[in-house]
Amino acid sequence: MGSDSLTIVDNRTGQKYEIPIVDGTIRAIDLRAIKKDKEDFGLLTYDPALLNTATARSAITFLDGEKGILRYRGYPIEQLAAHSTFMETAYLLIFGQLPTATQLEKWEWDISHHTLLHTNAQKLIESFRHSAHPMSVFIGAISALGSLYPDARDTACVECRLLQAQRIIAKVATIGAFTYRLNQGWPMNYPDDELGYVGNYLRMMFRMTEHKYVPNPVLERAINVLFILHADHEQNCSTSTMRVIGSSQADPYSALAGAAAALYGPLHGGANEAVLLMLEQIGSVRNVPGFIDKVKKGEAKLMGFGHRVYKNFDPRGQIIKKMAHEVFEVTGASPLQDIALELERIALHDDYFVSRKLYPNVDFYSGLIYQAMNLPTNIFTVMFAIPRSVGWIAQWMEMMREDDLKIVRPRQIYVGEGARDYVPIESRKA
Ligand code: SDX
């Protein structure tokens, strides 16, 4: 086998260039040496959606889209879903190792003592219309936290970064629950440190007038697993946004608000909400063939299907699908489940979907579980943002440790007008 390098011949000049290959990549900046003449700026790569561009070196999450492999810090997602808790997995993503019992106890204590929200942030949440989309409220509240913790702007301080991480992980659950309570017109439930992270979240969401709220253990376990599955997913759209904003040394609350905004899109984390809206629009199993025809004509998208990386199956979807049956035993099956199963049956066999490698992704099944838990569709993406905040902050912390961290500033291909002189308004033509 030859050397780890490319030999490039520029046919414009006959010049040859040796470009080293490292970790299966070439450094795009090495292409700048390839010039057609001395005036030339040098070659750029053009990859608008970053389809084939690595933007980070990360030790947090490993994905293999062909084989459907997902590992957090080397641990298979299937094993974490079966044996871990969301708090333990959060520790793993942040610190890189599974905690000892003592470390986990301290971690859970630290997080539980940051769950209270500053009254300014609570008042901001309550200032939104009750009908505001919970993700708009979530993004606004997260951004506001940056104004309450000025120490967050010292992004060079290692201890400050960990403190913000603990605050964020703790407070996103409180904020998420408060967005739901606002929507429902119910008073906020303050956190209860006696309960674990997920139990406390369920209590903040669902406690009404009962003095002692006891979370349903099946639902508490299901949410733990869903939160584990949603915690990180390497350089997805929202995590890349977190890194881009963080690269300017903005505080982590501002960066996380941007990441949450990216997640809100229906092509990303907003898909779980879009799946339920799609199923409700289809309305009945007998309407599925007609909807499939619309998708094939390009008139509709099969929300919850397809993935930029997974080209066989999304391992998270497989786990969630199995878990859905346990939840439905407690909650009763989702009325839209039959439609979902028929869509899945067709998509897994119909060549239009198979040829495009469109398989159910994590968002396809999670919405069915949340709907079976009587959660309103518009809270589903908040249920994604809460656990993904761990991945966002872990990736931000990893980036902030880099010695050669530089602000992200891509180039462009200019396709606009050439130089031209200003035209006085009286001389302009429509
Ligand atoms: C998440 O990146 C991550 O890791 C994300 C995520 C995470 O954990 O962070 O996994 C979470 O965002 C999951 C994805 C949730 N989104 C959806 O379910 C929305 C529906 N899916 C798509 O919009 C789409 O599949 C994407 C956005 C997920 C991926 O799109 P790509 O990789 O840009 O692929 P593409 O749009 O270029 O599609 C390739 C072909 C096209 O057909 P042709 O033009 O070649 O004929 O497949 C078609 C697309 O039209 N296609 C679909 C489709 N998804 C792709 N056709 C119908 N329905 C779909 N869902």
XYZ file of C-alpha atoms and ligand atoms in Angstrom:
490
model
C 0.000 0.000 0.000
C 1.338 3.465 -0.878
C 1.877 6.419 1.444
C -0.988 8.153 3.243
C -1.203 10.977 0.756
C -2.881 12.196 -2.410
C -0.890 13.208 -5.439
C -2.903 15.873 -7.216
C -2.050 17.080 -10.696
C -3.541 20.480 -11.517
C -4.278 20.106 -15.209
C -4.439 23.876 -15.537
C -0.714 24.158 -14.793
C 0.633 20.606 -14.893
C 1.758 21.200 -11.276
C 1.803 18.182 -8.929
C 0.911 18.426 -5.245
C 1.295 15.905 -2.397
C -1.561 16.238 0.111
C -1.228 14.172 3.316
C -4.126 11.952 4.417
C -4.642 11.909 8.211
C -7.495 10.055 9.959
C -9.129 9.426 6.591
C -9.240 13.138 5.792
C -7.259 15.780 4.005
C -6.951 19.244 5.545
C -8.935 21.597 3.312
C -6.381 24.349 3.966
C -3.746 22.215 2.204
C -5.657 22.754 -1.057
C -4.967 26.472 -0.914
C -1.473 25.745 -2.280
C -3.093 24.695 -5.558
C -3.163 27.897 -7.648
C -3.598 28.517 -11.355
C -1.239 31.510 -11.142
C 0.466 33.715 -8.569
C -2.615 35.977 -8.246
C -4.870 33.010 -7.519
C -6.225 32.764 -3.944
C -5.912 28.979 -4.107
C -8.438 26.149 -4.146
C -11.331 26.035 -1.675
C -13.669 23.091 -1.003
C -17.378 23.702 -1.607
C -19.632 21.701 0.741
C -22.692 23.867 1.623
C -24.466 21.360 3.934
C -21.140 19.928 5.120
C -22.204 16.595 3.584
C -18.613 15.410 3.383
C -16.693 17.673 5.729
C -15.424 16.861 9.225
C -15.558 19.986 11.379
C -14.375 18.561 14.690
C -12.191 15.972 16.381
C -14.348 14.514 19.133
C -14.087 11.644 21.625
C -17.710 11.828 22.775
C -19.941 9.928 20.331
C -19.183 7.402 17.615
C -21.663 6.653 14.820
C -21.490 4.141 12.015
C -24.407 4.942 9.714
C -24.024 1.850 7.542
C -23.935 -0.553 10.476
C -26.370 1.342 12.701
C -23.826 1.721 15.492
C -24.101 4.452 18.144
C -21.723 4.599 21.128
C -21.268 7.219 23.844
C -17.618 7.286 24.952
C -17.294 3.756 23.515
C -20.325 2.268 25.299
C -23.005 0.880 22.915
C -26.265 2.785 23.162
C -28.134 -0.509 23.589
C -26.214 -1.259 26.796
C -26.648 2.240 28.188
C -30.382 2.119 27.430
C -30.638 -1.250 29.176
C -28.516 -0.562 32.265
C -27.834 3.157 32.743
C -29.810 6.194 33.862
C -29.906 9.600 32.228
C -27.885 11.177 35.049
C -25.199 8.469 34.820
C -25.069 8.855 31.032
C -24.834 12.640 31.406
C -21.811 12.146 33.665
C -20.291 9.772 31.084
C -20.758 12.286 28.245
C -19.301 15.167 30.244
C -16.381 13.431 31.987
C -15.662 10.544 29.589
C -15.943 7.691 32.116
C -18.794 5.932 33.899
C -18.953 7.302 37.470
C -18.239 5.337 40.623
C -21.107 5.179 43.100
C -19.573 8.074 45.047
C -19.031 10.169 41.935
C -22.585 9.534 40.769
C -24.031 10.443 44.148
C -22.126 13.747 44.178
C -23.027 14.445 40.532
C -26.738 13.897 41.219
C -26.499 16.060 44.361
C -24.761 18.857 42.415
C -27.333 18.757 39.629
C -30.303 18.600 42.005
C -29.062 21.767 43.718
C -29.242 23.802 40.518
C -32.801 22.912 39.476
C -34.409 26.086 40.863
C -34.943 28.820 38.300
C -34.138 32.467 39.054
C -37.449 34.314 39.460
C -36.454 36.665 36.640
C -36.307 33.669 34.291
C -39.595 32.348 35.626
C -41.231 35.762 35.130
C -39.891 35.835 31.559
C -41.467 32.440 30.887
C -44.762 33.631 32.384
C -44.616 36.747 30.191
C -45.067 34.647 27.042
C -48.599 34.141 25.711
C -50.012 30.865 27.092
C -50.279 29.679 23.491
C -46.620 30.372 22.696
C -44.849 27.338 21.231
C -42.877 25.742 24.085
C -39.680 25.760 22.011
C -39.887 29.546 21.592
C -40.248 29.867 25.364
C -37.434 27.351 25.958
C -35.044 29.230 23.662
C -35.929 32.571 25.241
C -35.502 31.311 28.792
C -32.159 29.643 28.083
C -30.850 32.800 26.476
C -32.020 34.856 29.473
C -30.033 32.632 31.870
C -26.886 34.067 30.325
C -27.860 37.458 31.751
C -28.215 35.972 35.241
C -24.813 34.294 35.378
C -22.158 36.766 34.196
C -19.452 34.290 35.299
C -20.505 32.266 32.246
C -18.754 34.771 30.015
C -15.378 33.735 31.421
C -15.218 30.822 28.986
C -11.494 30.321 29.678
C -12.238 29.343 33.304
C -12.475 25.544 33.591
C -14.377 25.592 36.892
C -16.834 28.176 35.513
C -17.473 25.971 32.464
C -18.354 22.984 34.663
C -20.579 25.150 36.880
C -22.510 26.383 33.813
C -22.808 22.792 32.594
C -24.354 21.743 35.904
C -26.692 24.744 35.905
C -27.792 24.068 32.326
C -28.369 20.329 32.786
C -30.405 21.034 35.917
C -32.374 24.014 34.680
C -33.400 22.770 31.241
C -35.715 20.281 32.959
C -37.286 23.039 35.042
C -37.602 25.317 32.015
C -39.046 22.460 29.938
C -41.649 21.688 32.572
C -42.489 25.379 32.997
C -43.134 25.751 29.257
C -45.665 22.912 29.533
C -47.355 24.374 32.614
C -47.548 27.787 30.906
C -49.194 26.190 27.855
C -51.720 24.385 30.050
C -52.440 27.476 32.174
C -51.435 25.674 35.360
C -49.223 27.010 38.170
C -45.568 26.039 38.067
C -44.374 23.165 40.250
C -41.059 23.915 41.918
C -38.390 21.163 41.840
C -38.365 18.458 44.519
C -34.795 17.436 45.332
C -36.010 14.214 46.942
C -36.807 12.824 43.510
C -34.270 11.789 40.863
C -33.765 13.933 37.773
C -36.508 12.316 35.685
C -38.890 11.793 38.598
C -38.507 15.451 39.488
C -39.124 16.408 35.855
C -42.324 14.342 35.754
C -43.430 15.931 39.025
C -42.798 19.458 37.726
C -44.781 18.508 34.613
C -47.748 16.619 36.012
C -48.257 17.318 39.734
C -51.623 18.970 40.226
C -53.010 19.297 43.736
C -51.734 16.071 45.306
C -49.407 16.762 48.196
C -46.954 13.981 47.330
C -46.515 13.285 43.624
C -45.265 9.742 42.963
C -43.938 9.244 39.408
C -45.125 6.121 37.610
C -42.015 3.838 37.591
C -42.663 2.565 34.056
C -42.943 6.100 32.692
C -39.958 7.258 34.753
C -37.870 4.434 33.299
C -39.167 5.144 29.782
C -38.225 8.826 29.998
C -34.805 7.887 31.397
C -34.226 5.689 28.340
C -35.593 8.293 25.924
C -33.349 10.932 27.481
C -30.336 8.606 27.207
C -31.111 7.979 23.524
C -31.476 11.689 22.768
C -28.472 12.909 24.771
C -25.917 13.243 22.001
C -25.458 12.440 18.336
C -22.038 13.776 17.287
C -21.994 16.699 14.831
C -25.712 17.029 14.017
C -27.168 20.371 12.977
C -27.828 21.694 16.489
C -24.548 20.480 17.980
C -22.633 22.047 15.096
C -24.525 25.274 15.850
C -23.443 25.041 19.498
C -19.832 24.707 18.374
C -20.047 27.534 15.830
C -21.494 29.991 18.354
C -19.133 28.750 21.061
C -16.134 29.308 18.774
C -16.650 33.071 19.123
C -16.278 32.612 22.925
C -19.919 33.570 23.522
C -21.275 32.303 26.853
C -22.674 28.737 26.807
C -26.258 29.888 27.479
C -26.240 32.006 24.300
C -24.678 29.132 22.365
C -27.210 26.669 23.730
C -30.105 28.964 22.816
C -28.777 28.874 19.247
C -28.444 25.109 19.334
C -32.027 24.774 20.590
C -33.166 27.071 17.791
C -31.522 24.761 15.256
C -33.141 21.713 16.875
C -36.569 23.370 16.564
C -36.585 22.910 12.786
C -38.926 20.159 11.444
C -36.050 18.537 9.570
C -34.208 18.085 12.880
C -35.631 17.804 16.387
C -38.930 19.321 15.321
C -39.573 16.102 13.396
C -41.116 14.303 16.378
C -43.845 16.935 16.492
C -44.149 16.823 12.677
C -44.584 13.019 12.811
C -47.665 13.315 15.007
C -49.109 16.105 12.870
C -48.533 13.873 9.812
C -50.222 10.884 11.463
C -53.159 13.072 12.530
C -53.470 14.420 8.966
C -53.488 10.876 7.562
C -56.197 10.084 10.089
C -56.749 6.421 9.254
C -54.890 3.349 8.010
C -57.030 3.351 4.860
C -55.604 6.790 3.940
C -51.998 5.570 4.120
C -51.685 4.456 0.442
C -52.911 7.862 -0.721
C -50.394 9.632 1.514
C -47.575 7.399 0.301
C -48.479 8.398 -3.274
C -48.192 12.074 -2.273
C -44.753 11.415 -0.796
C -43.621 9.689 -3.987
C -44.844 12.651 -5.995
C -42.749 14.906 -3.754
C -45.904 16.564 -2.386
C -45.185 15.453 1.178
C -42.320 14.185 3.290
C -42.530 11.053 5.398
C -41.619 12.758 8.665
C -39.626 10.576 11.038
C -37.998 8.773 8.136
C -34.563 9.202 6.617
C -31.304 10.311 8.104
C -28.133 11.986 6.895
C -25.954 9.350 8.568
C -27.998 6.189 9.231
C -28.528 4.392 5.943
C -29.926 1.120 7.267
C -31.556 1.708 10.598
C -31.404 4.183 13.471
C -30.467 2.070 16.503
C -32.330 4.470 18.747
C -35.557 3.915 16.852
C -35.253 0.167 17.338
C -34.904 0.601 21.107
C -37.747 3.117 21.346
C -40.061 0.906 19.281
C -39.510 -1.992 21.675
C -40.014 0.261 24.701
C -43.217 1.745 23.297
C -45.087 -1.474 24.017
C -44.132 -1.264 27.733
C -45.391 2.305 27.880
C -48.601 1.471 26.032
C -49.345 -1.208 28.657
C -49.485 1.608 31.209
C -50.974 4.379 29.118
C -52.988 2.474 26.558
C -51.865 2.345 22.932
C -51.651 5.522 20.937
C -54.636 5.793 18.581
C -52.209 6.681 15.791
C -50.041 3.622 16.343
C -51.744 1.543 13.629
C -51.153 4.293 11.068
C -47.493 4.486 12.112
C -47.031 0.727 11.851
C -48.622 0.695 8.355
C -46.355 3.552 7.205
C -43.348 1.667 8.554
C -44.448 -1.592 6.902
C -44.734 0.095 3.507
C -41.531 2.138 3.842
C -39.500 -0.953 4.730
C -40.652 -2.748 1.574
C -41.473 -0.124 -1.052
C -38.551 0.456 -3.421
C -39.081 4.235 -3.417
C -38.078 4.323 0.254
C -35.666 1.392 0.249
C -33.728 2.828 -2.719
C -33.454 6.161 -0.882
C -32.521 4.375 2.359
C -35.415 5.982 4.185
C -35.877 4.120 7.445
C -37.632 5.204 10.631
C -35.405 7.465 12.705
C -35.418 8.354 16.393
C -38.224 10.851 15.906
C -40.685 8.409 14.387
C -41.476 6.420 17.501
C -40.690 8.861 20.308
C -43.673 11.035 19.419
C -46.024 8.042 19.752
C -44.796 7.453 23.302
C -45.124 11.096 24.280
C -48.624 11.197 22.796
C -49.567 8.053 24.709
C -48.384 9.913 27.849
C -50.957 12.594 26.997
C -48.271 15.122 26.238
C -49.364 17.801 23.758
C -47.551 17.511 20.431
C -45.966 20.928 20.763
C -43.913 19.842 23.810
C -42.217 16.960 21.980
C -39.254 18.963 20.770
C -38.690 20.346 24.268
C -38.522 16.677 25.338
C -35.702 16.350 22.804
C -33.952 19.600 23.813
C -33.766 18.694 27.508
C -31.544 15.620 27.093
C -29.704 16.998 24.066
C -28.571 19.914 26.233
C -26.158 17.407 27.816
C -24.647 16.606 24.420
C -24.509 20.253 23.436
C -22.689 21.258 26.619
C -20.375 18.225 26.535
C -19.349 19.032 22.970
C -18.916 22.715 23.868
C -16.697 21.807 26.841
C -14.653 19.493 24.609
C -14.210 22.271 22.052
C -13.274 24.872 24.706
C -10.436 22.585 25.858
C -8.819 22.665 22.408
C -5.489 24.507 22.300
C -5.991 25.660 18.702
C -9.642 26.764 18.979
C -10.394 29.299 16.247
C -13.571 31.221 15.451
C -15.573 29.518 12.696
C -15.581 31.678 9.574
C -16.248 29.779 6.292
C -15.497 31.162 2.820
C -17.978 31.503 -0.073
C -18.244 31.377 -3.830
C -19.287 34.880 -4.874
C -21.923 34.723 -7.638
C -23.134 38.321 -7.440
C -22.627 41.429 -9.574
C -19.195 42.658 -10.588
C -17.998 46.110 -9.495
C -20.399 48.898 -10.553
C -20.900 52.604 -9.734
C -23.665 54.124 -7.580
C -26.726 55.338 -9.569
C -28.564 58.437 -8.325
C -32.226 57.628 -7.577
C -33.509 59.954 -10.318
C -31.570 57.935 -12.865
C -32.788 54.525 -11.798
C -35.204 52.491 -13.859
C -37.737 50.020 -12.285
C -32.797 14.137 13.607
O -28.113 14.540 12.199
C -28.582 13.937 13.219
O -27.921 13.163 13.861
C -29.999 14.306 13.584
C -30.642 13.517 14.703
C -29.959 13.787 16.022
O -30.054 12.914 16.902
O -29.436 14.902 16.213
O -30.567 12.129 14.416
C -32.094 13.900 14.891
O -32.838 15.249 13.164
C -33.397 12.956 12.892
C -34.012 13.351 11.502
C -35.405 13.904 11.792
N -35.978 14.500 10.581
C -36.998 13.947 9.941
O -37.505 12.866 10.243
C -37.543 14.780 8.788
C -37.756 13.903 7.553
N -36.444 13.463 7.052
C -35.814 14.275 6.071
O -36.197 15.553 5.869
C -34.418 13.845 5.682
O -34.396 12.489 5.621
C -33.284 14.339 6.556
C -33.324 15.815 6.721
C -33.341 13.690 7.891
C -31.980 13.933 5.881
O -31.971 14.561 4.683
P -30.700 14.523 3.711
O -29.629 13.660 4.259
O -30.363 15.927 3.375
O -31.261 13.754 2.461
P -32.028 14.430 1.272
O -33.027 15.437 1.814
O -31.033 14.888 0.274
O -32.883 13.195 0.708
C -32.323 12.256 -0.194
C -33.507 11.768 -1.009
C -34.283 12.893 -1.678
O -34.962 12.310 -2.778
P -34.422 12.625 -4.307
O -34.293 14.134 -4.411
O -33.045 11.944 -4.369
O -35.436 12.023 -5.210
O -34.475 11.153 -0.129
C -35.684 11.911 -0.140
C -35.335 13.281 -0.696
O -36.472 13.865 -1.315
N -36.116 12.009 1.246
C -37.373 11.862 1.632
C -37.331 11.962 3.029
N -36.070 12.160 3.432
C -35.315 12.202 2.310
N -38.511 11.657 0.924
C -39.638 11.552 1.689
N -39.665 11.630 3.035
C -38.545 11.822 3.734
N -38.573 11.870 5.062
